[in-house]
PDB file of C-alpha atoms in Angstrom:
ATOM      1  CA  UNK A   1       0.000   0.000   0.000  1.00  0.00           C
ATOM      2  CA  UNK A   2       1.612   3.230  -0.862  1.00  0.00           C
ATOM      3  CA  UNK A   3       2.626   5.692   1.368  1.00  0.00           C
ATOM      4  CA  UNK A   4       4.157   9.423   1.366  1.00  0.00           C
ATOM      5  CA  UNK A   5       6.839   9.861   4.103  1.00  0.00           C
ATOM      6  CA  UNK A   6       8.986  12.778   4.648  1.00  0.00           C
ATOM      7  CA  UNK A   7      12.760  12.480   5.480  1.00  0.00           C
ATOM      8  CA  UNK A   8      15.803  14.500   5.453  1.00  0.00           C
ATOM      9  CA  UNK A   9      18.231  13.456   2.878  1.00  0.00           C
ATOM     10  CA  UNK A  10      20.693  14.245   5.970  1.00  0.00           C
ATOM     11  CA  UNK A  11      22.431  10.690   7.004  1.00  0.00           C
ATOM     12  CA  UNK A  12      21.142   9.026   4.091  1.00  0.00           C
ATOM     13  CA  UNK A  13      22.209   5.464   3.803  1.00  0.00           C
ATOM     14  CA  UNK A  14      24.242   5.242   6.887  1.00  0.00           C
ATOM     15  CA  UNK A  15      24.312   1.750   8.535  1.00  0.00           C
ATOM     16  CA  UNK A  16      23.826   1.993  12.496  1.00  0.00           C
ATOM     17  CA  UNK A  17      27.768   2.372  13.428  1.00  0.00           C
ATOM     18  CA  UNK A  18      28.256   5.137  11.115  1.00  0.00           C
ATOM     19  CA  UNK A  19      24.978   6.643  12.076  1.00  0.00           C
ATOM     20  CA  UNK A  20      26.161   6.872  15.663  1.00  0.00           C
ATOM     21  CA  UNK A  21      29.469   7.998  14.388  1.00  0.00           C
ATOM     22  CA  UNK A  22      27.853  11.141  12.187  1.00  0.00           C
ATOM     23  CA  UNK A  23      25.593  11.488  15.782  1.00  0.00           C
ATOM     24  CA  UNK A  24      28.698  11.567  17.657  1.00  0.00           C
ATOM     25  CA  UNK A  25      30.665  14.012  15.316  1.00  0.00           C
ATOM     26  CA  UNK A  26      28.288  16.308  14.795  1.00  0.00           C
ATOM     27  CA  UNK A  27      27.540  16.653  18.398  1.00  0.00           C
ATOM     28  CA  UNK A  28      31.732  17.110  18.705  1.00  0.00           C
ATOM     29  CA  UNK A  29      31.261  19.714  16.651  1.00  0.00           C
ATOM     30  CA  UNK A  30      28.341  22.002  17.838  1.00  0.00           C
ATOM     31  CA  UNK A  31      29.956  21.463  21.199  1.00  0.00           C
ATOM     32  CA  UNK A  32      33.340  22.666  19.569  1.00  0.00           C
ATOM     33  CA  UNK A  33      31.334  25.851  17.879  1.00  0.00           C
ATOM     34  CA  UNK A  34      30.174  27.028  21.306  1.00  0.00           C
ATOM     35  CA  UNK A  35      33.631  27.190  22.914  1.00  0.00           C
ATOM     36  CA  UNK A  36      35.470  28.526  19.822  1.00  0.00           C
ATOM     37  CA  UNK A  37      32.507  31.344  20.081  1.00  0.00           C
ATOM     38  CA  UNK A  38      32.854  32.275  23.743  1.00  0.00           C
ATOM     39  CA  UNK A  39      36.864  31.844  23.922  1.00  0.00           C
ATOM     40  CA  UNK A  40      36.948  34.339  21.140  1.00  0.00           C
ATOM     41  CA  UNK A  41      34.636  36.718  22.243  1.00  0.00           C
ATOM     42  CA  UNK A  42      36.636  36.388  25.453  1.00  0.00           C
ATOM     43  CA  UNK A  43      40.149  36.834  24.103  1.00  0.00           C
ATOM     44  CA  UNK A  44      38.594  39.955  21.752  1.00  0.00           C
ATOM     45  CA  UNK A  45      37.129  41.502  25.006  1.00  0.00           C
ATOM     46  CA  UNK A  46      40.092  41.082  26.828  1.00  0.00           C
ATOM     47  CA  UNK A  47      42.928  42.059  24.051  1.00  0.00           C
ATOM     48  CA  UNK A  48      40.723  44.949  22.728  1.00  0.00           C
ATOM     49  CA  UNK A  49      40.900  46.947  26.698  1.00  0.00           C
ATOM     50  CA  UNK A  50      37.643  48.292  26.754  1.00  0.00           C
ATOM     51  CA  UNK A  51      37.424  51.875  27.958  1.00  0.00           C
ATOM     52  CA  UNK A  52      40.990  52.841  26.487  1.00  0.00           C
ATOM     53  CA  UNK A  53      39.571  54.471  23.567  1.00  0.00           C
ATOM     54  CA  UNK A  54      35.844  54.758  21.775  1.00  0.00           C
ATOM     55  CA  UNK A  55      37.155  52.530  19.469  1.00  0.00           C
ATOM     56  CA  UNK A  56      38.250  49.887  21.898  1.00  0.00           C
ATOM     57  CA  UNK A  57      34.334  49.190  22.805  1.00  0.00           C
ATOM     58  CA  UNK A  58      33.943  48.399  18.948  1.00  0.00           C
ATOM     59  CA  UNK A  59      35.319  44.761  18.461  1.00  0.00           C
ATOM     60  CA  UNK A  60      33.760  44.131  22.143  1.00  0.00           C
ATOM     61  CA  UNK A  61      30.043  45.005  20.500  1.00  0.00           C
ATOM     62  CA  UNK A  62      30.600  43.195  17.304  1.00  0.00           C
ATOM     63  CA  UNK A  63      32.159  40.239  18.945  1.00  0.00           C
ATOM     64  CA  UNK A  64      29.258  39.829  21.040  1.00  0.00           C
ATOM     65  CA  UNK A  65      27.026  40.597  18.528  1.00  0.00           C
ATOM     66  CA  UNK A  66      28.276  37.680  16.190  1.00  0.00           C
ATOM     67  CA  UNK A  67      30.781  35.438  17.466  1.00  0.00           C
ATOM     68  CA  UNK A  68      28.154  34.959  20.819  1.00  0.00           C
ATOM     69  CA  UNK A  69      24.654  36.054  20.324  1.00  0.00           C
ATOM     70  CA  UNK A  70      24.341  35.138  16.640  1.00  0.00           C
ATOM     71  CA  UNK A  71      26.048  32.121  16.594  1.00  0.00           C
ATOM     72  CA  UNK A  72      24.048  30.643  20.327  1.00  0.00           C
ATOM     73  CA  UNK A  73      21.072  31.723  18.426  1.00  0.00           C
ATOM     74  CA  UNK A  74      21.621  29.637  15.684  1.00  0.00           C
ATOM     75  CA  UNK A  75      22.570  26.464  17.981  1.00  0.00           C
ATOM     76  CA  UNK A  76      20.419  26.542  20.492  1.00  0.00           C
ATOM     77  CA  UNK A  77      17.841  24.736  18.111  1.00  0.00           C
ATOM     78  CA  UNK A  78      20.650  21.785  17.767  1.00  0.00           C
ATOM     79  CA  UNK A  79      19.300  18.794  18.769  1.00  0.00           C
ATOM     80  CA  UNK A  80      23.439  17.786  19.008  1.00  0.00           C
ATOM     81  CA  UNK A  81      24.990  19.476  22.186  1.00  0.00           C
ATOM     82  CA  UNK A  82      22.565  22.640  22.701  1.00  0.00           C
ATOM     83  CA  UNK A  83      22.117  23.052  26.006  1.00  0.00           C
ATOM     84  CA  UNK A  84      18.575  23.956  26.017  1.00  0.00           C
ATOM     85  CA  UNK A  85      17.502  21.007  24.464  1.00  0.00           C
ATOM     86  CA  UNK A  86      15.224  20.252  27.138  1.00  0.00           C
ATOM     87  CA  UNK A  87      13.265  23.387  26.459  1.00  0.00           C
ATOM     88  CA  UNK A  88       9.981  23.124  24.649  1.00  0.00           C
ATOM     89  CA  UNK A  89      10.381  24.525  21.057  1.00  0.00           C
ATOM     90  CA  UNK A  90       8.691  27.505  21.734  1.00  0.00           C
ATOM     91  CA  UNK A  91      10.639  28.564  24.277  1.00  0.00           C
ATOM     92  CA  UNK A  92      13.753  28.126  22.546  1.00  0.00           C
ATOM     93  CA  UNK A  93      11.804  30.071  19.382  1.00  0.00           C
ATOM     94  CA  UNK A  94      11.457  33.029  22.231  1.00  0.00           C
ATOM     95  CA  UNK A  95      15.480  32.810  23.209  1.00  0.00           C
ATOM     96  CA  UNK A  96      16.274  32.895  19.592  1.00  0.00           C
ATOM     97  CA  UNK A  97      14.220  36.329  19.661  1.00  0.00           C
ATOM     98  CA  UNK A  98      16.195  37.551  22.624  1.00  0.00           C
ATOM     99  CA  UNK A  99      19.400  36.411  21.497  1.00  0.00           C
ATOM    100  CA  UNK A 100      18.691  37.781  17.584  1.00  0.00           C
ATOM    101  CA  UNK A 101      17.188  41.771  19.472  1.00  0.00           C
ATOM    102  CA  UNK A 102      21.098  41.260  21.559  1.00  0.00           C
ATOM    103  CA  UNK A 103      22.205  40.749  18.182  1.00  0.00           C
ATOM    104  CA  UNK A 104      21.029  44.468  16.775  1.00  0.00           C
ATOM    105  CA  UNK A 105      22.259  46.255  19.980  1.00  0.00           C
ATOM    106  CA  UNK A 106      25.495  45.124  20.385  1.00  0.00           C
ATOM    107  CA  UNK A 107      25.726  45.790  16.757  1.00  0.00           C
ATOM    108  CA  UNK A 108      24.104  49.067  16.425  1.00  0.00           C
ATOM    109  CA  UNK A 109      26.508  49.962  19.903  1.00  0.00           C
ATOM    110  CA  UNK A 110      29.555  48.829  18.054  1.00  0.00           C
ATOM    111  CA  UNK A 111      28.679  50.823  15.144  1.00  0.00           C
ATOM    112  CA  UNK A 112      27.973  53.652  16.881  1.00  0.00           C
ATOM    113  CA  UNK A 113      31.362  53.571  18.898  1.00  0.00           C
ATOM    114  CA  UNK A 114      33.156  52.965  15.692  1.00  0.00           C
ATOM    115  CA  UNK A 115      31.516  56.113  13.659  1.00  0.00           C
ATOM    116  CA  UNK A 116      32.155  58.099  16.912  1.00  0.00           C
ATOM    117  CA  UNK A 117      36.153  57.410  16.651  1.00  0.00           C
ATOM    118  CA  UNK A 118      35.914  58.232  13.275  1.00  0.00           C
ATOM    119  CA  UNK A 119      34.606  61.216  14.043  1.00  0.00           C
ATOM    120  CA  UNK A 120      36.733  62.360  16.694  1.00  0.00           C
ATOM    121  CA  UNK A 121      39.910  61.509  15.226  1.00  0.00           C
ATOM    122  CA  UNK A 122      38.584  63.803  12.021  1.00  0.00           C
ATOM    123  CA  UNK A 123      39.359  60.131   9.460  1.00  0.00           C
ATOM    124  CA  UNK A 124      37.068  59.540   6.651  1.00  0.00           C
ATOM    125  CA  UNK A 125      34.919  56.474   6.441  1.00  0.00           C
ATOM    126  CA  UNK A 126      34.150  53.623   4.479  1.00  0.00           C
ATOM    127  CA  UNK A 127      37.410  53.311   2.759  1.00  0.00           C
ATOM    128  CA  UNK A 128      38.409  50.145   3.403  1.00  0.00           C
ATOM    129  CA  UNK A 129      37.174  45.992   2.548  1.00  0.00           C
ATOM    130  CA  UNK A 130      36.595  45.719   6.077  1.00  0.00           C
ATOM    131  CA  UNK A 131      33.992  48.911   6.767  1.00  0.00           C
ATOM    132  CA  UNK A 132      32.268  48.083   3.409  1.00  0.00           C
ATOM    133  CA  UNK A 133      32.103  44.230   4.561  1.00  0.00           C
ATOM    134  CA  UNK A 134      30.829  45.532   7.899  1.00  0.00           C
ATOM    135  CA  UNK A 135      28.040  47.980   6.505  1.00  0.00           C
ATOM    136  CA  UNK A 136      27.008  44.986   4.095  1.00  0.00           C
ATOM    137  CA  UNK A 137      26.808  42.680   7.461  1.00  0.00           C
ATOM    138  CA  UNK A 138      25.102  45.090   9.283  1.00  0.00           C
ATOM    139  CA  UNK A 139      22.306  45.242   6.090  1.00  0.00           C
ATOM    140  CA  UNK A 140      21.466  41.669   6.399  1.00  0.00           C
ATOM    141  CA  UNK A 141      21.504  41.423   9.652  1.00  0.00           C
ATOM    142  CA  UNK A 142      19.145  44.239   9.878  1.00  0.00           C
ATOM    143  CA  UNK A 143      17.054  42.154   6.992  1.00  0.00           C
ATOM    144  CA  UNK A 144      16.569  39.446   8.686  1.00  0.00           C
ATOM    145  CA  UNK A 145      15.798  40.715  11.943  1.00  0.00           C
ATOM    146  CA  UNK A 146      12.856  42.003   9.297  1.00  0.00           C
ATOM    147  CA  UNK A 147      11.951  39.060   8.645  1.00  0.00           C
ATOM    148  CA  UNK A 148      12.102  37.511  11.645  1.00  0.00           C
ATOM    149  CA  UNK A 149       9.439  40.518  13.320  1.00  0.00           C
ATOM    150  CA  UNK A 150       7.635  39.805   9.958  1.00  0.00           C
ATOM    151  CA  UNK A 151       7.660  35.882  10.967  1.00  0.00           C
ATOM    152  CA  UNK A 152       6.045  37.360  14.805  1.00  0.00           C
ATOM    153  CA  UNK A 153       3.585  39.404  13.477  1.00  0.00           C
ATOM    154  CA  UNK A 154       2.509  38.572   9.999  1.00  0.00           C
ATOM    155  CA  UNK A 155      -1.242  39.212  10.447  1.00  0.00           C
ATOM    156  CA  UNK A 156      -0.273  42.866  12.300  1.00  0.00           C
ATOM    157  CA  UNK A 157       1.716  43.907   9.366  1.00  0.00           C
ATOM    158  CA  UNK A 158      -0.256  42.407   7.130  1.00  0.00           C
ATOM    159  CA  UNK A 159       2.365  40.966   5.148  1.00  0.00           C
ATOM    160  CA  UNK A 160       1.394  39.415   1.651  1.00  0.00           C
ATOM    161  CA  UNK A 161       4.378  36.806   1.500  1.00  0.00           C
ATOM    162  CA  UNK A 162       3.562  33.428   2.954  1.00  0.00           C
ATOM    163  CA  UNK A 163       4.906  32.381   6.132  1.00  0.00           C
ATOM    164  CA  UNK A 164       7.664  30.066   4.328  1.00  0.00           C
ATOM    165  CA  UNK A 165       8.779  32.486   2.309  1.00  0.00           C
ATOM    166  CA  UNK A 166       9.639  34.540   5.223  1.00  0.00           C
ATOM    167  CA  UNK A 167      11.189  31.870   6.625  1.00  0.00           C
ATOM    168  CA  UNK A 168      13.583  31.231   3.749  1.00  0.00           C
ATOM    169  CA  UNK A 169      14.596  35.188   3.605  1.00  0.00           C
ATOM    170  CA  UNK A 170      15.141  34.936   7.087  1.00  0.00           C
ATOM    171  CA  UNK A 171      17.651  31.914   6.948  1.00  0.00           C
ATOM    172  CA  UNK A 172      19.148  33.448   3.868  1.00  0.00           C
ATOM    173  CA  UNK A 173      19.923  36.979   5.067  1.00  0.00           C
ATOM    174  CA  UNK A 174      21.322  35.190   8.597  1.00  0.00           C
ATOM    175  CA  UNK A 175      23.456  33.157   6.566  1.00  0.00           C
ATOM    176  CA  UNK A 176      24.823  36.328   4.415  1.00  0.00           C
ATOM    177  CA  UNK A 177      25.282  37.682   7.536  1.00  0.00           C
ATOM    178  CA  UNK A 178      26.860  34.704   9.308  1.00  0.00           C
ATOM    179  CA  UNK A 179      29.927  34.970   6.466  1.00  0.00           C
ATOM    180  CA  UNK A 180      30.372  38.376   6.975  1.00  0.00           C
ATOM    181  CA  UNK A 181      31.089  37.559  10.171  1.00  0.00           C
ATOM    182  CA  UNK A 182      33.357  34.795   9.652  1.00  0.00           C
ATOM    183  CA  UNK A 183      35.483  36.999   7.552  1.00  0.00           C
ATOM    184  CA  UNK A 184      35.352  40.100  10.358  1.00  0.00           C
ATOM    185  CA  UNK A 185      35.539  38.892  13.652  1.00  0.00           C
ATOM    186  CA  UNK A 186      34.344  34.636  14.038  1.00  0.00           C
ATOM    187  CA  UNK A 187      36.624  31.400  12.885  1.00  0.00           C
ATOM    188  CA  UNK A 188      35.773  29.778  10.193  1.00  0.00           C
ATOM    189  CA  UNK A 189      35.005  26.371  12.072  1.00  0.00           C
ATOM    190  CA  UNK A 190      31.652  27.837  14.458  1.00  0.00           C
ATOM    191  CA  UNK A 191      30.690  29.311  11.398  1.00  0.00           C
ATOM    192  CA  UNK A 192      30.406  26.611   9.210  1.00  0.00           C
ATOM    193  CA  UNK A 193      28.877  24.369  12.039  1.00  0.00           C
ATOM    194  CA  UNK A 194      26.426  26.988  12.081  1.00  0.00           C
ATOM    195  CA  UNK A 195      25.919  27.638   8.545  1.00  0.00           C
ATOM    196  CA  UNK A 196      25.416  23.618   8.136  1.00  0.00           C
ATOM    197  CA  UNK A 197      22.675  23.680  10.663  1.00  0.00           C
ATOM    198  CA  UNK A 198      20.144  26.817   9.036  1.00  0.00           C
ATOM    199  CA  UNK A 199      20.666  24.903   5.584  1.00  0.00           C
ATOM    200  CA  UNK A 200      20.297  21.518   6.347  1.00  0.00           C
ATOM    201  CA  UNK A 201      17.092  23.050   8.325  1.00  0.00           C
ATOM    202  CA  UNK A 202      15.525  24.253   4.762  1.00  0.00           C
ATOM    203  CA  UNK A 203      17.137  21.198   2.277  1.00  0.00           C
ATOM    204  CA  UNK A 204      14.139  20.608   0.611  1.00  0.00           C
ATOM    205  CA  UNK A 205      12.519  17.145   2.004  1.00  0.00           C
ATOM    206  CA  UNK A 206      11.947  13.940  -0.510  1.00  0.00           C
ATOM    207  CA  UNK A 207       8.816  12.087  -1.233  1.00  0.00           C
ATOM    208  CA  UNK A 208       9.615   8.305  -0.835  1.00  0.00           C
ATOM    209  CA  UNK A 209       6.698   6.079  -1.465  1.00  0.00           C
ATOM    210  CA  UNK A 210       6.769   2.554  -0.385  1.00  0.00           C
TER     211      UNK A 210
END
């Protein structure tokens, strides 16, 4: 009798030992993604002196911003080595909210902070990769915190673009965002850990029928 049933490609045709082994990896790294996130922001924090200079408190925001808000934001829905995984999935949909709204004002703080020393030290801006990577960070970040308040509140806005949609924009500008990051201020490694979890969240599911 046939039968529609929805899988994830993800793990495809593992036997059970290298199941557990993919389990056990992947778990290795989420764990891995957290403490690269928080050393960093750490080591940033403590190398950049905050309160030396205005610009000293811009590396603090942004490292906060990215390497630890973003990317705990991101992995707190990993079912591998999150360590809310014992909260209900709302409630880890309402600490992704808090952790994305830290997100825009350690951000907008840094930014502000580094326009001020700009300002104050009488130097142009936007003349370098780095500030024009940064501004085009900042724009999708600022996107798909959009999206996400469009993903609260679609009926109150009144928003014409279904509900999936949104979602898709919303995973897309975070992960435009997530590589600006990984080329300003987080390693590589958290933010590919991160990266595979939002798309291996939206791979589009197969139709096997039995």
């Amino acid at each position: 009798m046939p039968s529609d049933v929805e899988y994830s490609p993800v793990g495809e045709g593992l036997g059970m030992r290298d199941f557990w082994l993919y389990v056990w990896l992947r778990r290795a790294a989420v764990i891995t993604a957290h403490v690269t996130g928080l050393g960093l922001t750490l080591s940033i924090c403590l190398l950049s002196r905050p309160g030396t200079s205005l610009f000293s408190w811009h590396p603090v925001c942004m490292s906060v911003a990215y390497c630890l808000c973003m990317t705990e934001g991101v992995l707190l829905f990993s079912a591998e080595g999150s360590p809310f995984c014992f909260v209900s999935r709302k409630g880890k949909v309402r600490l992704h909210w808090f952790c994305q709204a830290l997100v825009l004002i350690a951000a907008a703080t840094g930014l502000g902070f580094m326009v001020a020393s700009k300002n104050v030290s009488e130097l142009p801006h936007l003349l370098n990769w780095h500030s024009l990577l940064g501004v085009c960070t900042l724009a999708a970040t600022a996107l798909q915190a959009a999206c996400g308040v469009g993903l609260l509140f679609p009926k109150l806005l009144r928003l014409s673009s279904p509900p999936l949609r949104l979602k898709l924009y919303h995973a897309t500008c975070g992960l435009v965002a997530l590589p600006g990051g990984a080329f300003l201020l987080l390693p590589l490694f958290p933010a590919l850990v991160v990266m595979n979890q939002i798309t291996n969240a939206y791979l589009p599911r197969k139709k096997v029928t039995s």
